[in-house]
Amino acid sequence: MNCRSCGMPNLKPILSLGNMPLANGLLKSPEEPEETYPLDLVFCPDCTLVQLTGNVDPDKMFKDYKYYSSGSKTMLKSAADLVEKTIASEGLNKDSLVIEIASNDGYLLKNYVKAGIPVLGIDPCQKIAIEAMNNGVPTYIKYFKLELAKDLIDSGMHADVIHANNIMAHLPYLNDVVEGISILLKPNGIAIIETPYVRDMIDNCEFDTIYHEHLCYYSLLALSMLFNRHGLSVVDVEHLSIHGGSLRVTVSHNAERYNERVYTMAASETFTLDDYRYYEYFGKRVEVVKDDLSDMLYGLKSNDKHIVGYAASAKGAVLMNYCGIGQYLDYVVDSTPAKQGLYTPGTHLEICDPSKLLETQPDYALLLAWNFADEIMSKEQEYIKRGGKFIVPIPRVRIV
Ligand code: TYD
Protein backbone atom coordinates (compact mmCIF):
# COMPACT_ATOMS: atom_id res chain seq x y z
CA MET A 1 0.00 0.00 0.00
CA ASN A 2 1.07 3.59 -0.67
CA CYS A 3 0.68 6.48 1.79
CA ARG A 4 -2.90 7.76 2.02
CA SER A 5 -1.65 11.34 1.95
CA CYS A 6 1.43 11.68 -0.28
CA GLY A 7 1.11 8.42 -2.23
CA MET A 8 4.73 7.33 -1.62
CA PRO A 9 5.42 3.59 -1.16
CA ASN A 10 7.93 3.65 1.74
CA LEU A 11 5.61 2.91 4.70
CA LYS A 12 7.41 1.57 7.78
CA PRO A 13 5.76 -0.71 10.39
CA ILE A 14 5.11 0.66 13.89
CA LEU A 15 2.79 -1.85 15.52
CA SER A 16 0.50 -4.75 14.65
CA LEU A 17 -2.47 -5.41 16.95
CA GLY A 18 -3.45 -8.54 15.00
CA ASN A 19 -6.89 -9.39 13.63
CA MET A 20 -9.60 -7.50 15.49
CA PRO A 21 -13.38 -7.18 15.33
CA LEU A 22 -14.81 -3.67 14.84
CA ALA A 23 -14.34 -1.84 18.14
CA ASN A 24 -17.90 -0.47 18.17
CA GLY A 25 -19.43 -3.67 16.79
CA LEU A 26 -21.45 -4.64 19.87
CA LEU A 27 -23.25 -7.98 19.50
CA LYS A 28 -26.91 -8.81 20.09
CA SER A 29 -25.96 -12.24 21.41
CA PRO A 30 -22.67 -13.90 22.36
CA GLU A 31 -23.15 -16.35 19.46
CA GLU A 32 -23.60 -13.67 16.78
CA PRO A 33 -20.91 -14.18 14.10
CA GLU A 34 -18.48 -11.29 13.68
CA GLU A 35 -15.85 -10.38 11.12
CA THR A 36 -12.29 -9.47 12.02
CA TYR A 37 -9.85 -7.31 10.10
CA PRO A 38 -6.09 -6.74 10.51
CA LEU A 39 -5.01 -3.70 12.53
CA ASP A 40 -1.53 -2.61 11.39
CA LEU A 41 -0.10 0.83 12.11
CA VAL A 42 2.60 2.29 9.83
CA PHE A 43 4.59 5.54 9.42
CA CYS A 44 5.24 7.39 6.16
CA PRO A 45 8.79 8.81 6.24
CA ASP A 46 7.98 11.06 3.26
CA CYS A 47 5.06 13.08 4.72
CA THR A 48 5.21 11.83 8.40
CA LEU A 49 1.60 10.56 8.44
CA VAL A 50 0.92 7.66 10.83
CA GLN A 51 -1.86 5.46 9.41
CA LEU A 52 -3.54 2.05 9.22
CA THR A 53 -2.85 -0.10 6.19
CA GLY A 54 -6.32 -1.56 5.46
CA ASN A 55 -9.77 -0.09 4.78
CA VAL A 56 -13.04 -1.43 6.16
CA ASP A 57 -16.26 -0.51 4.31
CA PRO A 58 -17.25 2.83 5.95
CA ASP A 59 -20.94 1.86 5.90
CA LYS A 60 -20.14 -0.97 8.35
CA MET A 61 -18.78 1.61 10.81
CA PHE A 62 -20.61 4.90 10.28
CA LYS A 63 -24.08 4.27 8.81
CA ASP A 64 -25.37 3.07 12.18
CA TYR A 65 -23.09 5.25 14.27
CA LYS A 66 -24.13 5.35 17.94
CA TYR A 67 -22.01 8.27 19.06
CA TYR A 68 -24.02 11.43 19.76
CA SER A 69 -21.73 14.42 20.26
CA SER A 70 -24.36 16.08 22.46
CA GLY A 71 -23.94 13.22 24.95
CA SER A 72 -20.81 14.81 26.35
CA LYS A 73 -20.87 18.06 28.35
CA THR A 74 -17.20 18.70 27.54
CA MET A 75 -17.94 18.53 23.79
CA LEU A 76 -20.93 20.88 24.05
CA LYS A 77 -19.01 23.51 25.99
CA SER A 78 -16.02 23.31 23.66
CA ALA A 79 -18.33 23.71 20.60
CA ALA A 80 -20.21 26.71 22.07
CA ASP A 81 -16.94 28.47 22.97
CA LEU A 82 -15.49 27.86 19.51
CA VAL A 83 -18.59 29.23 17.76
CA GLU A 84 -18.61 32.39 19.87
CA LYS A 85 -14.93 32.99 19.12
CA THR A 86 -15.35 32.31 15.38
CA ILE A 87 -18.37 34.59 14.93
CA ALA A 88 -16.34 37.42 16.44
CA SER A 89 -13.05 36.78 14.61
CA GLU A 90 -14.69 36.31 11.18
CA GLY A 91 -17.38 38.97 11.60
CA LEU A 92 -20.08 36.44 10.57
CA ASN A 93 -23.65 37.58 9.90
CA LYS A 94 -26.87 36.57 8.08
CA ASP A 95 -25.07 36.71 4.72
CA SER A 96 -22.32 34.28 5.78
CA LEU A 97 -22.29 30.51 5.39
CA VAL A 98 -20.87 27.96 7.83
CA ILE A 99 -20.58 24.31 6.75
CA GLU A 100 -19.74 21.42 9.04
CA ILE A 101 -18.44 18.10 7.76
CA ALA A 102 -19.63 15.23 9.99
CA SER A 103 -22.06 17.54 11.74
CA ASN A 104 -23.44 14.71 13.92
CA ASP A 105 -26.57 15.80 15.87
CA GLY A 106 -26.00 19.50 15.23
CA TYR A 107 -24.23 20.01 18.59
CA LEU A 108 -21.97 22.71 17.06
CA LEU A 109 -24.00 24.29 14.23
CA LYS A 110 -27.02 24.90 16.47
CA ASN A 111 -24.96 27.65 18.13
CA TYR A 112 -24.63 29.47 14.77
CA VAL A 113 -28.34 28.95 14.06
CA LYS A 114 -29.12 30.62 17.38
CA ALA A 115 -27.00 33.61 16.30
CA GLY A 116 -28.89 33.89 12.96
CA ILE A 117 -26.00 32.66 10.79
CA PRO A 118 -26.86 30.32 7.85
CA VAL A 119 -25.43 26.81 8.17
CA LEU A 120 -25.29 23.49 6.38
CA GLY A 121 -24.45 20.21 8.12
CA ILE A 122 -23.25 17.12 6.24
CA ASP A 123 -23.35 13.67 7.87
CA PRO A 124 -23.86 10.15 6.48
CA CYS A 125 -25.78 8.75 9.47
CA GLN A 126 -29.50 9.21 8.81
CA LYS A 127 -30.66 8.72 12.39
CA ILE A 128 -28.27 11.31 13.80
CA ALA A 129 -28.83 13.75 10.91
CA ILE A 130 -32.60 13.65 11.48
CA GLU A 131 -31.95 14.56 15.10
CA ALA A 132 -29.90 17.55 13.86
CA MET A 133 -32.71 18.66 11.55
CA ASN A 134 -35.17 18.39 14.44
CA ASN A 135 -32.81 20.76 16.27
CA GLY A 136 -33.15 23.30 13.42
CA VAL A 137 -29.86 22.43 11.68
CA PRO A 138 -30.30 21.82 7.90
CA THR A 139 -28.33 18.66 7.11
CA TYR A 140 -27.43 16.66 4.00
CA ILE A 141 -27.34 12.93 4.71
CA LYS A 142 -24.17 12.22 2.74
CA TYR A 143 -20.44 11.56 2.99
CA PHE A 144 -18.47 14.73 2.24
CA LYS A 145 -16.45 14.23 -0.96
CA LEU A 146 -15.01 16.38 -3.73
CA GLU A 147 -18.03 15.55 -5.89
CA LEU A 148 -20.41 16.87 -3.25
CA ALA A 149 -18.30 20.03 -2.83
CA LYS A 150 -18.63 20.64 -6.60
CA ASP A 151 -22.41 20.19 -6.40
CA LEU A 152 -22.60 22.68 -3.53
CA ILE A 153 -20.61 25.23 -5.51
CA ASP A 154 -22.88 24.71 -8.53
CA SER A 155 -25.83 25.55 -6.32
CA GLY A 156 -24.12 28.82 -5.32
CA MET A 157 -22.56 27.88 -1.98
CA HIS A 158 -19.18 29.13 -0.82
CA ALA A 159 -18.20 28.84 2.82
CA ASP A 160 -16.82 31.53 5.10
CA VAL A 161 -16.11 28.84 7.69
CA ILE A 162 -15.88 25.06 7.41
CA HIS A 163 -15.72 22.95 10.58
CA ALA A 164 -14.47 19.37 10.58
CA ASN A 165 -14.18 17.88 14.06
CA ASN A 166 -12.99 14.33 14.58
CA ILE A 167 -13.40 13.36 10.96
CA MET A 168 -9.85 13.64 9.55
CA ALA A 169 -8.88 10.43 11.36
CA HIS A 170 -11.71 8.54 9.63
CA LEU A 171 -10.98 9.44 6.00
CA PRO A 172 -9.74 6.75 3.61
CA TYR A 173 -9.33 9.26 0.73
CA LEU A 174 -7.79 12.32 2.34
CA ASN A 175 -6.86 14.22 -0.80
CA ASP A 176 -10.36 14.02 -2.23
CA VAL A 177 -11.88 15.52 0.93
CA VAL A 178 -9.21 18.20 1.39
CA GLU A 179 -9.57 19.26 -2.26
CA GLY A 180 -13.32 19.52 -1.58
CA ILE A 181 -12.63 21.80 1.41
CA SER A 182 -10.23 23.85 -0.70
CA ILE A 183 -12.69 24.61 -3.52
CA LEU A 184 -15.60 25.24 -1.16
CA LEU A 185 -13.77 27.81 0.94
CA LYS A 186 -13.92 31.54 0.08
CA PRO A 187 -10.50 33.19 -0.58
CA ASN A 188 -10.32 34.62 2.95
CA GLY A 189 -12.40 31.83 4.53
CA ILE A 190 -11.12 29.43 7.18
CA ALA A 191 -11.52 25.74 7.89
CA ILE A 192 -11.22 24.80 11.57
CA ILE A 193 -10.24 21.19 12.00
CA GLU A 194 -9.90 19.13 15.18
CA THR A 195 -8.27 15.73 15.24
CA PRO A 196 -6.49 13.61 17.86
CA TYR A 197 -2.76 14.44 18.13
CA VAL A 198 -0.41 11.55 17.37
CA ARG A 199 2.13 12.93 19.86
CA ASP A 200 -0.30 12.42 22.75
CA MET A 201 -1.15 8.92 21.59
CA ILE A 202 2.50 7.91 21.47
CA ASP A 203 3.69 9.73 24.61
CA ASN A 204 0.76 8.49 26.75
CA CYS A 205 0.78 4.99 25.24
CA GLU A 206 -2.89 5.39 24.19
CA PHE A 207 -2.70 2.37 21.88
CA ASP A 208 -6.36 1.52 22.55
CA THR A 209 -7.33 4.51 20.35
CA ILE A 210 -6.00 2.51 17.38
CA TYR A 211 -8.96 0.85 15.67
CA HIS A 212 -10.43 0.49 12.19
CA GLU A 213 -12.45 3.72 12.40
CA HIS A 214 -9.24 5.67 12.99
CA LEU A 215 -7.27 5.40 9.76
CA CYS A 216 -4.95 8.40 10.28
CA TYR A 217 -3.05 9.80 13.30
CA TYR A 218 -1.83 13.34 12.64
CA SER A 219 1.03 15.59 13.61
CA LEU A 220 1.02 19.26 12.64
CA LEU A 221 3.71 18.46 10.08
CA ALA A 222 1.54 15.76 8.46
CA LEU A 223 -1.48 18.09 8.37
CA SER A 224 0.56 20.95 6.89
CA MET A 225 1.86 18.78 4.05
CA LEU A 226 -1.63 17.48 3.31
CA PHE A 227 -3.26 20.95 3.17
CA ASN A 228 -0.35 22.57 1.28
CA ARG A 229 -0.87 20.04 -1.48
CA HIS A 230 -4.34 21.59 -2.01
CA GLY A 231 -3.34 25.25 -1.92
CA LEU A 232 -4.21 25.72 1.76
CA SER A 233 -1.90 26.80 4.60
CA VAL A 234 -2.18 25.99 8.29
CA VAL A 235 -2.42 29.51 9.74
CA ASP A 236 -3.08 28.70 13.39
CA VAL A 237 -2.85 25.75 15.80
CA GLU A 238 -3.93 24.92 19.36
CA HIS A 239 -3.25 21.85 21.49
CA LEU A 240 -6.49 20.75 23.24
CA SER A 241 -6.91 18.20 26.03
CA ILE A 242 -10.12 16.75 24.50
CA HIS A 243 -10.12 13.03 23.45
CA GLY A 244 -6.81 12.28 25.17
CA GLY A 245 -5.12 15.22 23.38
CA SER A 246 -6.12 16.87 20.08
CA LEU A 247 -4.89 19.45 17.60
CA ARG A 248 -7.17 22.26 16.42
CA VAL A 249 -5.74 23.71 13.22
CA THR A 250 -7.08 26.63 11.22
CA VAL A 251 -6.37 26.52 7.48
CA SER A 252 -6.92 29.14 4.81
CA HIS A 253 -6.05 30.13 1.25
CA ASN A 254 -4.88 33.41 2.72
CA ALA A 255 -1.42 32.62 4.11
CA GLU A 256 -1.18 36.15 5.52
CA ARG A 257 -3.42 35.07 8.40
CA TYR A 258 -0.40 33.12 9.70
CA ASN A 259 0.19 33.02 13.46
CA GLU A 260 3.63 32.38 15.03
CA ARG A 261 2.13 29.50 17.05
CA VAL A 262 2.31 27.34 13.91
CA TYR A 263 6.03 27.91 13.60
CA THR A 264 6.63 27.14 17.30
CA MET A 265 4.75 23.86 17.23
CA ALA A 266 6.20 22.77 13.88
CA ALA A 267 9.68 23.44 15.25
CA SER A 268 8.90 21.28 18.31
CA GLU A 269 7.93 18.39 16.00
CA THR A 270 10.95 18.65 13.71
CA PHE A 271 13.59 15.91 14.30
CA THR A 272 11.03 14.13 16.53
CA LEU A 273 7.64 13.40 15.00
CA ASP A 274 9.14 13.28 11.51
CA ASP A 275 11.65 10.60 12.57
CA TYR A 276 10.80 6.88 12.44
CA ARG A 277 12.82 6.29 15.63
CA TYR A 278 10.19 8.22 17.61
CA TYR A 279 7.59 5.57 16.69
CA GLU A 280 9.80 2.51 16.64
CA TYR A 281 9.74 1.85 20.40
CA PHE A 282 6.02 2.48 20.78
CA GLY A 283 5.33 -1.16 19.86
CA LYS A 284 7.62 -2.35 22.65
CA ARG A 285 5.96 -0.08 25.24
CA VAL A 286 2.55 -1.40 24.19
CA GLU A 287 3.76 -4.97 24.70
CA VAL A 288 4.82 -4.07 28.25
CA VAL A 289 1.26 -2.88 29.02
CA LYS A 290 -0.15 -6.09 27.52
CA ASP A 291 2.17 -8.34 29.55
CA ASP A 292 1.73 -6.38 32.80
CA LEU A 293 -2.05 -6.35 32.50
CA SER A 294 -2.50 -10.01 31.59
CA ASP A 295 -0.02 -11.07 34.33
CA MET A 296 -1.86 -8.97 36.91
CA LEU A 297 -5.33 -10.24 35.96
CA TYR A 298 -4.10 -13.84 35.78
CA GLY A 299 -2.63 -13.47 39.28
CA LEU A 300 -5.82 -11.98 40.70
CA LYS A 301 -8.01 -14.61 39.08
CA SER A 302 -5.74 -17.38 40.43
CA ASN A 303 -6.51 -15.94 43.88
CA ASP A 304 -10.27 -16.22 43.23
CA LYS A 305 -10.76 -12.49 42.84
CA HIS A 306 -13.73 -11.21 40.84
CA ILE A 307 -12.95 -8.70 38.11
CA VAL A 308 -15.28 -6.75 35.78
CA GLY A 309 -14.77 -4.18 33.04
CA TYR A 310 -15.97 -0.58 33.44
CA ALA A 311 -17.24 1.00 30.15
CA ALA A 312 -18.09 -0.76 26.90
CA SER A 313 -15.98 1.75 24.97
CA ALA A 314 -14.27 1.18 21.64
CA LYS A 315 -10.98 1.64 23.49
CA GLY A 316 -11.99 -1.13 25.87
CA ALA A 317 -12.70 -3.49 22.99
CA VAL A 318 -9.19 -2.92 21.59
CA LEU A 319 -7.55 -3.32 24.98
CA MET A 320 -9.41 -6.50 25.93
CA ASN A 321 -8.90 -8.18 22.56
CA TYR A 322 -5.26 -7.23 22.11
CA CYS A 323 -4.31 -8.17 25.68
CA GLY A 324 -6.40 -11.38 25.57
CA ILE A 325 -7.99 -10.63 28.96
CA GLY A 326 -11.71 -11.17 28.27
CA GLN A 327 -11.40 -14.58 29.98
CA TYR A 328 -10.66 -12.91 33.34
CA LEU A 329 -13.71 -10.60 33.38
CA ASP A 330 -17.22 -11.53 34.57
CA TYR A 331 -19.09 -8.75 32.73
CA VAL A 332 -18.79 -5.10 31.69
CA VAL A 333 -20.85 -2.16 32.98
CA ASP A 334 -21.75 0.93 30.95
CA SER A 335 -24.13 3.81 31.63
CA THR A 336 -25.34 4.03 28.00
CA PRO A 337 -28.83 2.43 27.90
CA ALA A 338 -28.41 1.55 24.17
CA LYS A 339 -25.35 -0.58 24.99
CA GLN A 340 -26.86 -2.47 27.94
CA GLY A 341 -27.98 -6.03 27.14
CA LEU A 342 -25.53 -6.23 24.21
CA TYR A 343 -22.18 -8.06 24.21
CA THR A 344 -18.64 -6.77 23.75
CA PRO A 345 -16.96 -7.47 20.38
CA GLY A 346 -14.48 -10.35 20.35
CA THR A 347 -14.71 -10.97 24.10
CA HIS A 348 -18.52 -11.53 24.23
CA LEU A 349 -19.02 -10.14 27.75
CA GLU A 350 -22.49 -9.00 28.74
CA ILE A 351 -22.90 -5.22 29.09
CA CYS A 352 -24.83 -4.37 32.24
CA ASP A 353 -26.11 -1.28 34.04
CA PRO A 354 -23.48 0.14 36.43
CA SER A 355 -25.83 -0.60 39.37
CA LYS A 356 -24.68 -4.24 39.01
CA LEU A 357 -21.35 -3.17 40.47
CA LEU A 358 -22.89 -2.62 43.92
CA GLU A 359 -25.13 -5.67 43.60
CA THR A 360 -22.22 -8.05 43.04
CA GLN A 361 -19.31 -6.00 44.51
CA PRO A 362 -16.47 -7.48 42.41
CA ASP A 363 -12.99 -7.07 43.91
CA TYR A 364 -11.66 -5.14 40.91
CA ALA A 365 -13.10 -3.02 38.08
CA LEU A 366 -10.84 -2.57 35.07
CA LEU A 367 -11.29 0.99 33.81
CA LEU A 368 -11.88 0.81 30.05
CA ALA A 369 -12.57 4.55 29.64
CA TRP A 370 -9.49 6.21 31.16
CA ASN A 371 -10.63 9.46 29.51
CA PHE A 372 -13.42 9.57 32.12
CA ALA A 373 -11.36 8.25 35.07
CA ASP A 374 -12.23 11.13 37.44
CA GLU A 375 -15.91 11.22 36.50
CA ILE A 376 -16.35 7.44 36.87
CA MET A 377 -14.40 7.07 40.10
CA SER A 378 -16.20 9.93 41.79
CA LYS A 379 -19.53 8.35 40.73
CA GLU A 380 -18.48 4.98 42.17
CA GLN A 381 -17.41 6.15 45.63
CA GLU A 382 -19.73 3.65 47.31
CA TYR A 383 -18.11 0.72 45.45
CA ILE A 384 -14.68 1.99 46.53
CA LYS A 385 -15.86 2.55 50.13
CA ARG A 386 -16.96 -1.08 50.29
CA GLY A 387 -13.45 -2.19 49.32
CA GLY A 388 -13.73 -2.25 45.50
CA LYS A 389 -10.62 -1.21 43.57
CA PHE A 390 -10.09 0.20 40.09
CA ILE A 391 -7.35 -1.04 37.76
CA VAL A 392 -6.20 1.69 35.37
CA PRO A 393 -4.36 0.13 32.40
CA ILE A 394 -2.95 3.18 30.59
CA PRO A 395 -0.33 4.73 30.34
CA ARG A 396 0.92 1.98 32.70
CA VAL A 397 -0.97 -0.67 34.62
CA ARG A 398 -1.79 0.32 38.21
CA ILE A 399 -4.34 -0.27 40.96
CA VAL A 400 -5.97 2.83 42.44
P1 TYD B 1 -16.05 6.93 24.72
O1 TYD B 1 -15.47 8.03 25.52
O2 TYD B 1 -17.01 7.27 23.63
O3 TYD B 1 -14.83 6.16 24.15
P2 TYD B 1 -14.63 5.29 22.82
O4 TYD B 1 -14.45 6.30 21.73
O5 TYD B 1 -13.40 4.51 23.14
O6 TYD B 1 -15.86 4.43 22.65
O7 TYD B 1 -16.75 5.84 25.64
C1 TYD B 1 -16.89 5.96 26.98
C2 TYD B 1 -17.89 4.95 27.47
O8 TYD B 1 -17.93 5.06 28.87
C3 TYD B 1 -19.30 5.18 26.95
O9 TYD B 1 -19.84 3.96 26.47
C4 TYD B 1 -20.09 5.61 28.19
C5 TYD B 1 -19.26 5.04 29.32
N1 TYD B 1 -19.37 5.79 30.57
C6 TYD B 1 -19.93 5.18 31.69
O10 TYD B 1 -20.33 3.99 31.64
N2 TYD B 1 -20.02 5.88 32.86
C7 TYD B 1 -19.61 7.17 32.94
O11 TYD B 1 -19.71 7.79 34.03
C8 TYD B 1 -19.04 7.79 31.79
C9 TYD B 1 -18.53 9.20 31.85
C10 TYD B 1 -18.94 7.06 30.62
Coordinates of N, CA and C in Angstrom, one line a residue, residues 3 40 72 150 178-179 214 222 232 236 311 314 331:
C3 N 1.2 5.6 0.8 CA 0.7 6.5 1.8 C -0.7 7.1 1.4
D40 N -3.0 -2.8 11.5 CA -1.5 -2.6 11.4 C -1.3 -1.1 11.2
S72 N -21.9 14.5 25.5 CA -20.8 14.8 26.4 C -20.8 16.3 26.6
K150 N -18.4 20.0 -5.3 CA -18.6 20.6 -6.6 C -20.1 20.9 -6.8
V178 N -9.9 16.9 1.2 CA -9.2 18.2 1.4 C -9.3 19.1 0.1
E179 N -9.3 18.5 -1.0 CA -9.6 19.3 -2.3 C -11.0 19.8 -2.2
H214 N -10.3 4.6 13.0 CA -9.2 5.7 13.0 C -8.1 5.3 12.0
A222 N 2.3 16.6 9.4 CA 1.5 15.8 8.5 C 0.3 16.6 7.9
L232 N -3.8 25.2 0.5 CA -4.2 25.7 1.8 C -3.0 25.7 2.7
D236 N -3.1 28.6 11.9 CA -3.1 28.7 13.4 C -3.2 27.3 13.9
A311 N -17.0 0.3 31.4 CA -17.2 1.0 30.1 C -17.1 0.1 28.9
A314 N -15.1 1.7 22.7 CA -14.3 1.2 21.6 C -12.8 0.9 22.1
Y331 N -18.2 -9.5 33.6 CA -19.1 -8.8 32.7 C -18.5 -7.3 32.6

